mmCIF file of C-alpha atoms in Angstrom:
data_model
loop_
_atom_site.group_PDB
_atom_site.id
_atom_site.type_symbol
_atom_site.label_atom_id
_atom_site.label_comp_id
_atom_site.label_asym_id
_atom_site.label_seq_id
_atom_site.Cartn_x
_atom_site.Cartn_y
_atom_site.Cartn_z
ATOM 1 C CA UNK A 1 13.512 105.738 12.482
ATOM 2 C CA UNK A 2 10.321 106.595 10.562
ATOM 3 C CA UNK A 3 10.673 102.936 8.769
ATOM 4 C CA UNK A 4 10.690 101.438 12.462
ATOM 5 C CA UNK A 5 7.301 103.035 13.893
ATOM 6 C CA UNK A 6 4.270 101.049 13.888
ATOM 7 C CA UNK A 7 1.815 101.907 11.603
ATOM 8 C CA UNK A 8 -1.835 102.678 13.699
ATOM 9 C CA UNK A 9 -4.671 100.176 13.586
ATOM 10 C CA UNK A 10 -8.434 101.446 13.142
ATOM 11 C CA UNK A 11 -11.420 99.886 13.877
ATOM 12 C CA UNK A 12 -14.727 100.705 13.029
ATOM 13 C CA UNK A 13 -18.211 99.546 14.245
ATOM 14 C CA UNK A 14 -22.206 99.695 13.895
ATOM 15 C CA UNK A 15 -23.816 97.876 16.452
ATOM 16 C CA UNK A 16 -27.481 96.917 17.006
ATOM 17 C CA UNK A 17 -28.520 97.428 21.187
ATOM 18 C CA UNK A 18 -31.720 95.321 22.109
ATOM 19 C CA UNK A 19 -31.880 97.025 25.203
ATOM 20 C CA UNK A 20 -34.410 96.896 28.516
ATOM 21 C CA UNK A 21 -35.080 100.444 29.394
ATOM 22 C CA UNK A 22 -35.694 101.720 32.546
ATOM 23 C CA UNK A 23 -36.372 105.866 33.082
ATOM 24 C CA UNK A 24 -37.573 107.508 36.133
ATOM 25 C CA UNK A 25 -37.620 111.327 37.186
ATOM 26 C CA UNK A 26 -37.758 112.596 40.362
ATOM 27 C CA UNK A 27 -38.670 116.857 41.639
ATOM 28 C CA UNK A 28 -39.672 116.039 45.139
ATOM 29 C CA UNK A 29 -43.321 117.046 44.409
ATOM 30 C CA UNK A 30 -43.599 113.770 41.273
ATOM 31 C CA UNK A 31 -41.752 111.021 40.568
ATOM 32 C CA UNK A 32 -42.431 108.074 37.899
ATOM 33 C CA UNK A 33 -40.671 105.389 36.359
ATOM 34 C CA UNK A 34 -41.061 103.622 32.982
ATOM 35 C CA UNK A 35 -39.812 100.164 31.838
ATOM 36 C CA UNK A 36 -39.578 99.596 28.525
ATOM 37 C CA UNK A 37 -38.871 95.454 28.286
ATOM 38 C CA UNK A 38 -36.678 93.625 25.529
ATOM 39 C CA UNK A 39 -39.361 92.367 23.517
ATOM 40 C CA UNK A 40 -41.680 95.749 22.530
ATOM 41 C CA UNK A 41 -37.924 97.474 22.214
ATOM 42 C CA UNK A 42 -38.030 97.422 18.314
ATOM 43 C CA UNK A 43 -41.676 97.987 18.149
ATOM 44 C CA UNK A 44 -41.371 101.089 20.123
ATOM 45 C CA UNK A 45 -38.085 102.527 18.457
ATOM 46 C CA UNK A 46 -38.310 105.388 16.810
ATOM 47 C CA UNK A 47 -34.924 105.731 15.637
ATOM 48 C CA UNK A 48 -31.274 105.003 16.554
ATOM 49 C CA UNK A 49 -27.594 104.700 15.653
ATOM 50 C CA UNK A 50 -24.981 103.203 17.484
ATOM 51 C CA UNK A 51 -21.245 103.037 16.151
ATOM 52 C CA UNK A 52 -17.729 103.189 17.886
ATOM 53 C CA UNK A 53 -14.462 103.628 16.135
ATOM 54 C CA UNK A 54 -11.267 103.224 17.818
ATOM 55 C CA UNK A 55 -7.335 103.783 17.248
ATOM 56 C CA UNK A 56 -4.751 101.966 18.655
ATOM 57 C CA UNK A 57 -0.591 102.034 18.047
ATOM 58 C CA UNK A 58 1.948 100.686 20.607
ATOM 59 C CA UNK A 59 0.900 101.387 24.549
ATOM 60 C CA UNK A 60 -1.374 104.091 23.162
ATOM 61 C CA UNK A 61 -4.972 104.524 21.856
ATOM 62 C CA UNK A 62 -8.404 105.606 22.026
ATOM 63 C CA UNK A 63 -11.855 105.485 21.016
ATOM 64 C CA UNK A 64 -14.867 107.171 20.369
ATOM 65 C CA UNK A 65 -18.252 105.878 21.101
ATOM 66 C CA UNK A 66 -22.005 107.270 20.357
ATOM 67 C CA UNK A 67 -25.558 106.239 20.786
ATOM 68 C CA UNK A 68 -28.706 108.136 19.463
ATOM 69 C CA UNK A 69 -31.942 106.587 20.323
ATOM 70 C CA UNK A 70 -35.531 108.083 19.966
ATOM 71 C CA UNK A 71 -37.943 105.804 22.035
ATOM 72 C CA UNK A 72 -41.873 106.252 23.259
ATOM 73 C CA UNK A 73 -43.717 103.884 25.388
ATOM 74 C CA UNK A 74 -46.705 103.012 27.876
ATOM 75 C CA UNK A 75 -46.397 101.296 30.554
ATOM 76 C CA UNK A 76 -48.475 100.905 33.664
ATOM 77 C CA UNK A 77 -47.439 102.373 37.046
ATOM 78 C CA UNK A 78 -47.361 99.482 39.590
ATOM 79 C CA UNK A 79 -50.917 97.732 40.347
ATOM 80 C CA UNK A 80 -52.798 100.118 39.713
ATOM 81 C CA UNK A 81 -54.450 101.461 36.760
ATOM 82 C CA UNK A 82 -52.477 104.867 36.159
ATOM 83 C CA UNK A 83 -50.390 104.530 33.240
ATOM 84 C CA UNK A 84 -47.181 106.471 32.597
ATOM 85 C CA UNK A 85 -46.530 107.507 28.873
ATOM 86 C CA UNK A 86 -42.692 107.916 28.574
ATOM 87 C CA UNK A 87 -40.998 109.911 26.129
ATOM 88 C CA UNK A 88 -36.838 109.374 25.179
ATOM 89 C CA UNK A 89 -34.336 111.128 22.933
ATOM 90 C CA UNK A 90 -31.096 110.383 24.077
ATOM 91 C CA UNK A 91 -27.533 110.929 23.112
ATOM 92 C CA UNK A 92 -24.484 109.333 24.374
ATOM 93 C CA UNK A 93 -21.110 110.302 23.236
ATOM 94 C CA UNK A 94 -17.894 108.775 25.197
ATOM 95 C CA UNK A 95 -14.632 109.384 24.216
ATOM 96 C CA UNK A 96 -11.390 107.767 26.261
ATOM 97 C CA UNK A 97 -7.493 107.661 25.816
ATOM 98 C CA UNK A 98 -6.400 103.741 26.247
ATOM 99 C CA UNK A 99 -3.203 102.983 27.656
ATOM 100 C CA UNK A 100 -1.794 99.184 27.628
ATOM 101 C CA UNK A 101 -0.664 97.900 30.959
ATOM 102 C CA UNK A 102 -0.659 94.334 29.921
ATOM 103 C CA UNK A 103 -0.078 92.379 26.469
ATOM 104 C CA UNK A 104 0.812 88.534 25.540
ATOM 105 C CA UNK A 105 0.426 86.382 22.828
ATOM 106 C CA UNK A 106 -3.410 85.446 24.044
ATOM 107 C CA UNK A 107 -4.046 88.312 26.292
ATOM 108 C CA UNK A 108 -4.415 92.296 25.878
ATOM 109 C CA UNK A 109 -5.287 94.850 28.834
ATOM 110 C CA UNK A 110 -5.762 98.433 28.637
ATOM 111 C CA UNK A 111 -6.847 101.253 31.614
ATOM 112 C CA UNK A 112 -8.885 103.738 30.230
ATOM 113 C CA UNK A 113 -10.297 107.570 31.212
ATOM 114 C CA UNK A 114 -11.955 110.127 29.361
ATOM 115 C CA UNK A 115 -15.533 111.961 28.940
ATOM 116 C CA UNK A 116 -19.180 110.954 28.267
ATOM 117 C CA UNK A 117 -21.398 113.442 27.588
ATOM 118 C CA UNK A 118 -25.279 112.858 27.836
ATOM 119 C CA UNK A 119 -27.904 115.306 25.930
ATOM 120 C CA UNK A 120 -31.427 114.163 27.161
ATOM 121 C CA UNK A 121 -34.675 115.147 26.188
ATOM 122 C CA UNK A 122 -37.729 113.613 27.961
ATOM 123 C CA UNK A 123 -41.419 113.509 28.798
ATOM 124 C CA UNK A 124 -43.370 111.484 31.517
ATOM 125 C CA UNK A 125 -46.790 112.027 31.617
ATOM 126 C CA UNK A 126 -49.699 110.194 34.028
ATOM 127 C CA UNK A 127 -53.343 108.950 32.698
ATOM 128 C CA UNK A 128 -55.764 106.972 34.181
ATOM 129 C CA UNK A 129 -56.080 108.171 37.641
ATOM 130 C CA UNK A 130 -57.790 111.111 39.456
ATOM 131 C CA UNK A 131 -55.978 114.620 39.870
ATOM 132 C CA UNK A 132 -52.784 113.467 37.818
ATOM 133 C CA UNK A 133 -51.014 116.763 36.611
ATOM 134 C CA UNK A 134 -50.052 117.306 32.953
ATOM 135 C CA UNK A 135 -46.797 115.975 31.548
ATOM 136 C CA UNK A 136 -44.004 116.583 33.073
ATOM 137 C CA UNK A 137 -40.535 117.856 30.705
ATOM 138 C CA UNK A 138 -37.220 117.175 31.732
ATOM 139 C CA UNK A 139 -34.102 118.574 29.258
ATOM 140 C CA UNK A 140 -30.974 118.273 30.712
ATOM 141 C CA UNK A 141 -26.861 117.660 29.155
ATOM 142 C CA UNK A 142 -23.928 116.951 30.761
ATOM 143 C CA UNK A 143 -20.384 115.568 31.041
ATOM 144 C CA UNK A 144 -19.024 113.168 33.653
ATOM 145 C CA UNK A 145 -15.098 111.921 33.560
ATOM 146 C CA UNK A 146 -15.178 108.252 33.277
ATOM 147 C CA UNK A 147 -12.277 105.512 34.216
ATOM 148 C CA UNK A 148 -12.121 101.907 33.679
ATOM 149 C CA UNK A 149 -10.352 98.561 31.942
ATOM 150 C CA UNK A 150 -10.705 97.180 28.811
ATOM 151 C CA UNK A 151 -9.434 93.870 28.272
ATOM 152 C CA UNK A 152 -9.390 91.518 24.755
ATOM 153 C CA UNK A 153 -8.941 87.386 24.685
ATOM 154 C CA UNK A 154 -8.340 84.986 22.269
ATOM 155 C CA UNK A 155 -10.429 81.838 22.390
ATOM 156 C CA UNK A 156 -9.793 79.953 19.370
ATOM 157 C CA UNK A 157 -8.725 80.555 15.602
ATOM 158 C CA UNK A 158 -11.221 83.212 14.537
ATOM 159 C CA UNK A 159 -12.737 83.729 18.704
ATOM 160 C CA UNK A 160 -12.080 85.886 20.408
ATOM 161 C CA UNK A 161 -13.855 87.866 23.908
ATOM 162 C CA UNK A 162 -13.582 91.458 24.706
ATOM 163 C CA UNK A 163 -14.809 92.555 28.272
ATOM 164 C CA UNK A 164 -14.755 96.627 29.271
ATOM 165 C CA UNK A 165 -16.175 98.023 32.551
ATOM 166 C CA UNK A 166 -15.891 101.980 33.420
ATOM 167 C CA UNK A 167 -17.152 104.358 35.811
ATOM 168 C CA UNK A 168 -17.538 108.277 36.137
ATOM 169 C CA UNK A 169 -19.635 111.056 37.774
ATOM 170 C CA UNK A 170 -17.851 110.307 41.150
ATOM 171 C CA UNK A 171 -20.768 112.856 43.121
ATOM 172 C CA UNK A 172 -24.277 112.217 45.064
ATOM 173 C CA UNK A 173 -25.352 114.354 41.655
ATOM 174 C CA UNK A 174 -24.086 112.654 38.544
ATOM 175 C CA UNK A 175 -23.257 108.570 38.091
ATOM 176 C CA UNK A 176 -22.725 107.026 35.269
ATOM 177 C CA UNK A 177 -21.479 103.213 34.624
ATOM 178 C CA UNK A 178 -21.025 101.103 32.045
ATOM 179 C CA UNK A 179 -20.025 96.984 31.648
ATOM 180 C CA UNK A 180 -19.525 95.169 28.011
ATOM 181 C CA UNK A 181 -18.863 91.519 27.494
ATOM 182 C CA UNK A 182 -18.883 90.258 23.794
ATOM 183 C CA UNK A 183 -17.616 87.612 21.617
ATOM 184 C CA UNK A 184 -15.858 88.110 18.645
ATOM 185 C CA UNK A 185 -15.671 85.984 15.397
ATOM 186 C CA UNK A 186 -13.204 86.883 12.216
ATOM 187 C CA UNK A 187 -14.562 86.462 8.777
ATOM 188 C CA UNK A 188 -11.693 87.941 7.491
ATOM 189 C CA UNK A 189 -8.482 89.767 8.204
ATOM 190 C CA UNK A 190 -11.142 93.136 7.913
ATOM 191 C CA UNK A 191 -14.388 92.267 9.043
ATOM 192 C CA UNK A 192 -15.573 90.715 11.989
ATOM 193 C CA UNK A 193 -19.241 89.793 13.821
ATOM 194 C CA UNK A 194 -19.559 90.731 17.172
ATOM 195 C CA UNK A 195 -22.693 89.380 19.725
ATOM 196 C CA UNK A 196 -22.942 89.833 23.699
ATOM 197 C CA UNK A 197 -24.629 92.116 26.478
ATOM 198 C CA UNK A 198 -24.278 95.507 27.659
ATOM 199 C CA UNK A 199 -25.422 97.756 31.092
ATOM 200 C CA UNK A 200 -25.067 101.540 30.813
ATOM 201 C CA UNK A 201 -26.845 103.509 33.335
ATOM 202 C CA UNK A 202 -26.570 107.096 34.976
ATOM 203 C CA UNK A 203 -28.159 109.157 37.181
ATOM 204 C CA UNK A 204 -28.133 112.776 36.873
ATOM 205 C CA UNK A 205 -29.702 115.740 39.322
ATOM 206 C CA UNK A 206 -29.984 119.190 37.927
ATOM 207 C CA UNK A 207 -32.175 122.255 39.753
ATOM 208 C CA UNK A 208 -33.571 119.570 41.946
ATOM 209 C CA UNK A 209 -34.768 117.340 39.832
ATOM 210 C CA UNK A 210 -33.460 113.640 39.149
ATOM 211 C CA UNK A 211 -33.243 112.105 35.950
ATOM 212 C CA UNK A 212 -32.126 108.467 35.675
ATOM 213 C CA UNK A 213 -32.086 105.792 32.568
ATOM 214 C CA UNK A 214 -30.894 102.373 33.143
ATOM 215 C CA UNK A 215 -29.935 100.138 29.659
ATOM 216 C CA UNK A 216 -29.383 96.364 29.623
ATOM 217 C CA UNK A 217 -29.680 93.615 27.070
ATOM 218 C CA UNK A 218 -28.100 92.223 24.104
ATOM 219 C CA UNK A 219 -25.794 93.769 21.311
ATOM 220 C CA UNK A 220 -24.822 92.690 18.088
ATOM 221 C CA UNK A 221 -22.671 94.597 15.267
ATOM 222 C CA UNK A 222 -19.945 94.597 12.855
ATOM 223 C CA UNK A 223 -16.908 95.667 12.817
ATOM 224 C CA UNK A 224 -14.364 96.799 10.249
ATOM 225 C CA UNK A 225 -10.496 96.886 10.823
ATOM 226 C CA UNK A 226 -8.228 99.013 8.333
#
């Protein structure tokens, strides 16, 4: 029996998120919102990592994906000359159970639920304009459940497209969402490149105050199956 099980396949991944970034806050007496574009993202990163490493044997697997990211930008508040100095460390950890509800020779798809569990430190503050109060500090973590699909494609000989989409928070308080579409393409049995686009996003409220961060742009990594 033990010669007949399947033997479980790992993956693991380091991937590179050129991300727009939009954060706003919200206490009833201030709110603000930053945008951080594509092109000053590097310049303005202060540090990240981003892997993923999954498991998968039979019907059954998982995965286990985290984000750090340390950003600080300007940006100007509408038409008007106020600016709004933005502040980011954020961490991102999501970890889901896969379960297979579909596989051919071309085709794999698996539903998904777990956890993702934000830690977020932040800091707005206002310049420019007359009576504009002193920074504003927001430090809030949390967990929201999460669902979704995850679903793989071959394309050619070494293509191949992976597309996952999931969901969580379910409350007025705490949203969270996620979509990733990428192409695949196998230098080796091992090693593979991966390019494509991502949107995560949540909104949180905790003691009355609203915290949201909105992530979308390109991602590129590599990936290493054993």
């Amino acid at each position: 029996a033990n010669a007949q099980d399947k033997p479980w396949d790992y993956t693991a991944s380091i991937y590179l998120f050129g991300a727009e970034t939009v954060a706003g806050f919200d206490n009833g007496d201030r709110s603000g919102e930053g945008t951080l574009s594509f092109s000053d993202a590097l310049e303005n990163l202060d540090f990240a990592f981003m892997g993923t490493f999954a498991a998968h044997n039979g019907q059954w697997g998982g995965f286990v994906d985290f984000m750090y990211y340390d950003l600080a930008f300007n940006s100007r508040v509408g038409a008007t000359n106020i600016k709004l100095k933005t502040n980011i460390e954020m961490q991102a950890l999501t970890l889901a159970a896969l379960y297979r509800v579909h596989q051919s020779a071309t085709s794999e798809v698996d539903l998904l639920g777990g956890l993702r569990w934000f830690g977020v430190d932040s800091s707005f503050e206002f310049s420019g304009g007359p009576g504009l109060l002193g920074p504003f500090d927001i430090a809030q973590d949390w967990v929201d459940p999460i669902v979704g699909v995850r679903a793989n494609f071959d394309l050619a000989e070494r293509w191949s497209a992976t597309a996952l989409a999931d969901y969580g928070g379910f409350s007025s308080d705490s949203e969270t969402w996620q979509l990733l579409l990428t192409a695949d393409y196998a230098l080796s049995d091992s090693w593979s490149l991966r390019g494509g686009y991502r949107h995560i996003e949540f909104d949180h409220t905790d003691d009355g105050t609203n915290l949201s961060i909105r992530q979308s742009g390109p991602i590129f990594g590599a990936s290493y199956r054993f």
